[in-house]
PDB file of C-alpha atoms in Angstrom:
ATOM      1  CA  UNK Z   1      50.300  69.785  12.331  1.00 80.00           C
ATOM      2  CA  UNK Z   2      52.311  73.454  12.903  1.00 92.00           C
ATOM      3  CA  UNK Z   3      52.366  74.817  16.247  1.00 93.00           C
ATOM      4  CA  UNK Z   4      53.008  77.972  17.803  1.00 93.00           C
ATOM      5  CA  UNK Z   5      54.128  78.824  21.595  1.00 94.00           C
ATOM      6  CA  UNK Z   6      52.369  81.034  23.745  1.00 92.00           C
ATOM      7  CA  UNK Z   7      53.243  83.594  26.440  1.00 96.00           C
ATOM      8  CA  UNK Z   8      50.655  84.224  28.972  1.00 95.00           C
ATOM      9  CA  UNK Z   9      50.605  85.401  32.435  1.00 96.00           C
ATOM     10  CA  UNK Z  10      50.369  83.002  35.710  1.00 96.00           C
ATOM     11  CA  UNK Z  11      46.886  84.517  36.172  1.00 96.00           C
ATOM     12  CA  UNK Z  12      45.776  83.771  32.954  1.00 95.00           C
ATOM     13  CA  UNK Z  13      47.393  80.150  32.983  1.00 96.00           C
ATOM     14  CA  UNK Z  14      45.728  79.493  36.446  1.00 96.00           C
ATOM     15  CA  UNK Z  15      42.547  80.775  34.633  1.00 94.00           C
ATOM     16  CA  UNK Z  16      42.728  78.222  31.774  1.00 96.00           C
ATOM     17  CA  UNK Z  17      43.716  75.535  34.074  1.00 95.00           C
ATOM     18  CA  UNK Z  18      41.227  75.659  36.114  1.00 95.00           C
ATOM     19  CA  UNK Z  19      38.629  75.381  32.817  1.00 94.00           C
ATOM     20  CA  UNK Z  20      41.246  72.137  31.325  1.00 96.00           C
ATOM     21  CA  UNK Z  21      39.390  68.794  32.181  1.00 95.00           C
ATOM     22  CA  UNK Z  22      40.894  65.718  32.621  1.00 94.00           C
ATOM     23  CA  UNK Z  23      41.369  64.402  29.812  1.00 95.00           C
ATOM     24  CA  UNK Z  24      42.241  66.972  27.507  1.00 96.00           C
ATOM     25  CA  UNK Z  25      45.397  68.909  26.609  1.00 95.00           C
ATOM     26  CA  UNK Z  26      45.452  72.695  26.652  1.00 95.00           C
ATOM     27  CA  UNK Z  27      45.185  73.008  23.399  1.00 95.00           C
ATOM     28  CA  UNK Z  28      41.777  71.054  23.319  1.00 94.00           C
ATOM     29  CA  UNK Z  29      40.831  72.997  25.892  1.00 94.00           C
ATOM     30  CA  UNK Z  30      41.573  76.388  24.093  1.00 93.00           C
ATOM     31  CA  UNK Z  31      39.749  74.762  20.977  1.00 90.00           C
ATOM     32  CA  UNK Z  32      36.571  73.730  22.977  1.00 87.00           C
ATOM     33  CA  UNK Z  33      36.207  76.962  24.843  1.00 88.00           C
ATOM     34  CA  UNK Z  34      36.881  79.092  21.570  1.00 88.00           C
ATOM     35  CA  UNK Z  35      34.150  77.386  19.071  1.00 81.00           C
ATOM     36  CA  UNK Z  36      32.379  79.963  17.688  1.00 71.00           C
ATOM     37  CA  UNK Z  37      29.873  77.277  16.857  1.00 75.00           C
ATOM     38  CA  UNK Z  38      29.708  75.997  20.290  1.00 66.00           C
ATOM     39  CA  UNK Z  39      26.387  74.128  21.801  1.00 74.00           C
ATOM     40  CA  UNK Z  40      25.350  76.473  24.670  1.00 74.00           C
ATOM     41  CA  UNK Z  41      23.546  73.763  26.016  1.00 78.00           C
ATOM     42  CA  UNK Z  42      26.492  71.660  26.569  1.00 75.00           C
ATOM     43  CA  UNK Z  43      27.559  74.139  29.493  1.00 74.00           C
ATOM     44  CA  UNK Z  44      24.546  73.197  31.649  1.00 80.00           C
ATOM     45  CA  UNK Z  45      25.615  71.024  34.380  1.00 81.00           C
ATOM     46  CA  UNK Z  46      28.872  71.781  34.514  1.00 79.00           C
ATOM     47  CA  UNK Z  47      29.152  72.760  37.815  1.00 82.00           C
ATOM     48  CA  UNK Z  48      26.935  70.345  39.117  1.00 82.00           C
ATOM     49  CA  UNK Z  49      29.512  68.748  41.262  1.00 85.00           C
ATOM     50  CA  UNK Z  50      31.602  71.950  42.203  1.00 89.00           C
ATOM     51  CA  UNK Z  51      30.916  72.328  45.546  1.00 90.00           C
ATOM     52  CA  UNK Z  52      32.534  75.857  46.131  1.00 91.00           C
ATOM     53  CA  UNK Z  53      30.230  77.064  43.221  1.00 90.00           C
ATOM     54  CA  UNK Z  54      26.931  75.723  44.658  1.00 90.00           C
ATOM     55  CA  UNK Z  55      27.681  77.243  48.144  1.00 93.00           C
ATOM     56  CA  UNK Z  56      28.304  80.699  46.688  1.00 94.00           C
ATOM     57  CA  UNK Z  57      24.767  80.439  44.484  1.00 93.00           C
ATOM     58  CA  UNK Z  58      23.133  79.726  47.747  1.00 95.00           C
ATOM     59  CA  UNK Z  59      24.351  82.532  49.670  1.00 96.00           C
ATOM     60  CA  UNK Z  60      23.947  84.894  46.899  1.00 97.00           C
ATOM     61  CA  UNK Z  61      20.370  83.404  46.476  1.00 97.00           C
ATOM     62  CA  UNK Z  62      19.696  83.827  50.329  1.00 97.00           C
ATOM     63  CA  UNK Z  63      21.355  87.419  50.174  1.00 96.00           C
ATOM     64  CA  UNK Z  64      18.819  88.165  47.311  1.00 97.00           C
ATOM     65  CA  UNK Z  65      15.963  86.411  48.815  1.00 97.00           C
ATOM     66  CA  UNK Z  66      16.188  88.462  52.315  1.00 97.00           C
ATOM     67  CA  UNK Z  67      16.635  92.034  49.677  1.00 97.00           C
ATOM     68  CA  UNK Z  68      13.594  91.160  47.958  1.00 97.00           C
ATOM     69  CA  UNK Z  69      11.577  90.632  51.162  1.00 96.00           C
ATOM     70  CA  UNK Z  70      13.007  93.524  52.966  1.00 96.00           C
ATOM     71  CA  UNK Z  71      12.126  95.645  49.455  1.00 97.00           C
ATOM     72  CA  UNK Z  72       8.353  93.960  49.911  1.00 96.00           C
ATOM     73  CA  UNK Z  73       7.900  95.015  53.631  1.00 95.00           C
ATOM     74  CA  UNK Z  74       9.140  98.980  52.804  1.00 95.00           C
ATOM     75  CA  UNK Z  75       6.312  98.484  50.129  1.00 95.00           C
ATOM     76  CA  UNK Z  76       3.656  97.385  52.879  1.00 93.00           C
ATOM     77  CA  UNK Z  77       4.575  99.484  55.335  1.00 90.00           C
ATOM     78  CA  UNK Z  78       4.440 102.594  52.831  1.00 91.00           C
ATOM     79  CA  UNK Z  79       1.233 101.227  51.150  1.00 89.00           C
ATOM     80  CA  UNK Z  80      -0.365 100.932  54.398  1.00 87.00           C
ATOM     81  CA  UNK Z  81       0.676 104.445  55.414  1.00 86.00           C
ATOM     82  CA  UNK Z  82      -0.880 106.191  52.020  1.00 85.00           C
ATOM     83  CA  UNK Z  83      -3.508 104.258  52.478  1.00 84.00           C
ATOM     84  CA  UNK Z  84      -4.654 105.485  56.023  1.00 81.00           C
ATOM     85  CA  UNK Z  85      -4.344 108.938  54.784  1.00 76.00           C
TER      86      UNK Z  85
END
């Protein structure tokens, strides 16, 4: 099998490590994450276990949760005020 050498930047590196499991070499890793046949159903779950990720989905879901019900009470309050008119 031929192979060809790469530049890329730390950034980007960090970037692809960070997506490299266990097991695999960079190169399977470049292979699974670039199959333009790809499952998208194999992605769910994958963060399952990443603590860091879950904690940031449940601020940003708290964050959305206290918009949405500050958005219904401005709708109350300025139903209730057209209404008394």
């Amino acid at each position: 099998m031929a192979t060809k050498s790469l530049t890329v930047t730390e950034e980007a590196y960090e970037h692809l490590k960070a997506y490299k499991r266990e097991d695999e070499s960079f190169t399977d890793t470049i292979l699974r994450l670039t199959d333009a046949d790809r499952d998208v159903m194999k992605g769910f779950g994958a963060f399952e276990n990443d603590e860091g990720f879950r904690n940031a989905a449940e601020t940003a879901r708290a964050g959305l949760n206290e918009d949405i019900a500050e958005r219904r009470e401005r709708h109350r309050d300025r139903r209730d005020r057209d209404s008394e008119r």
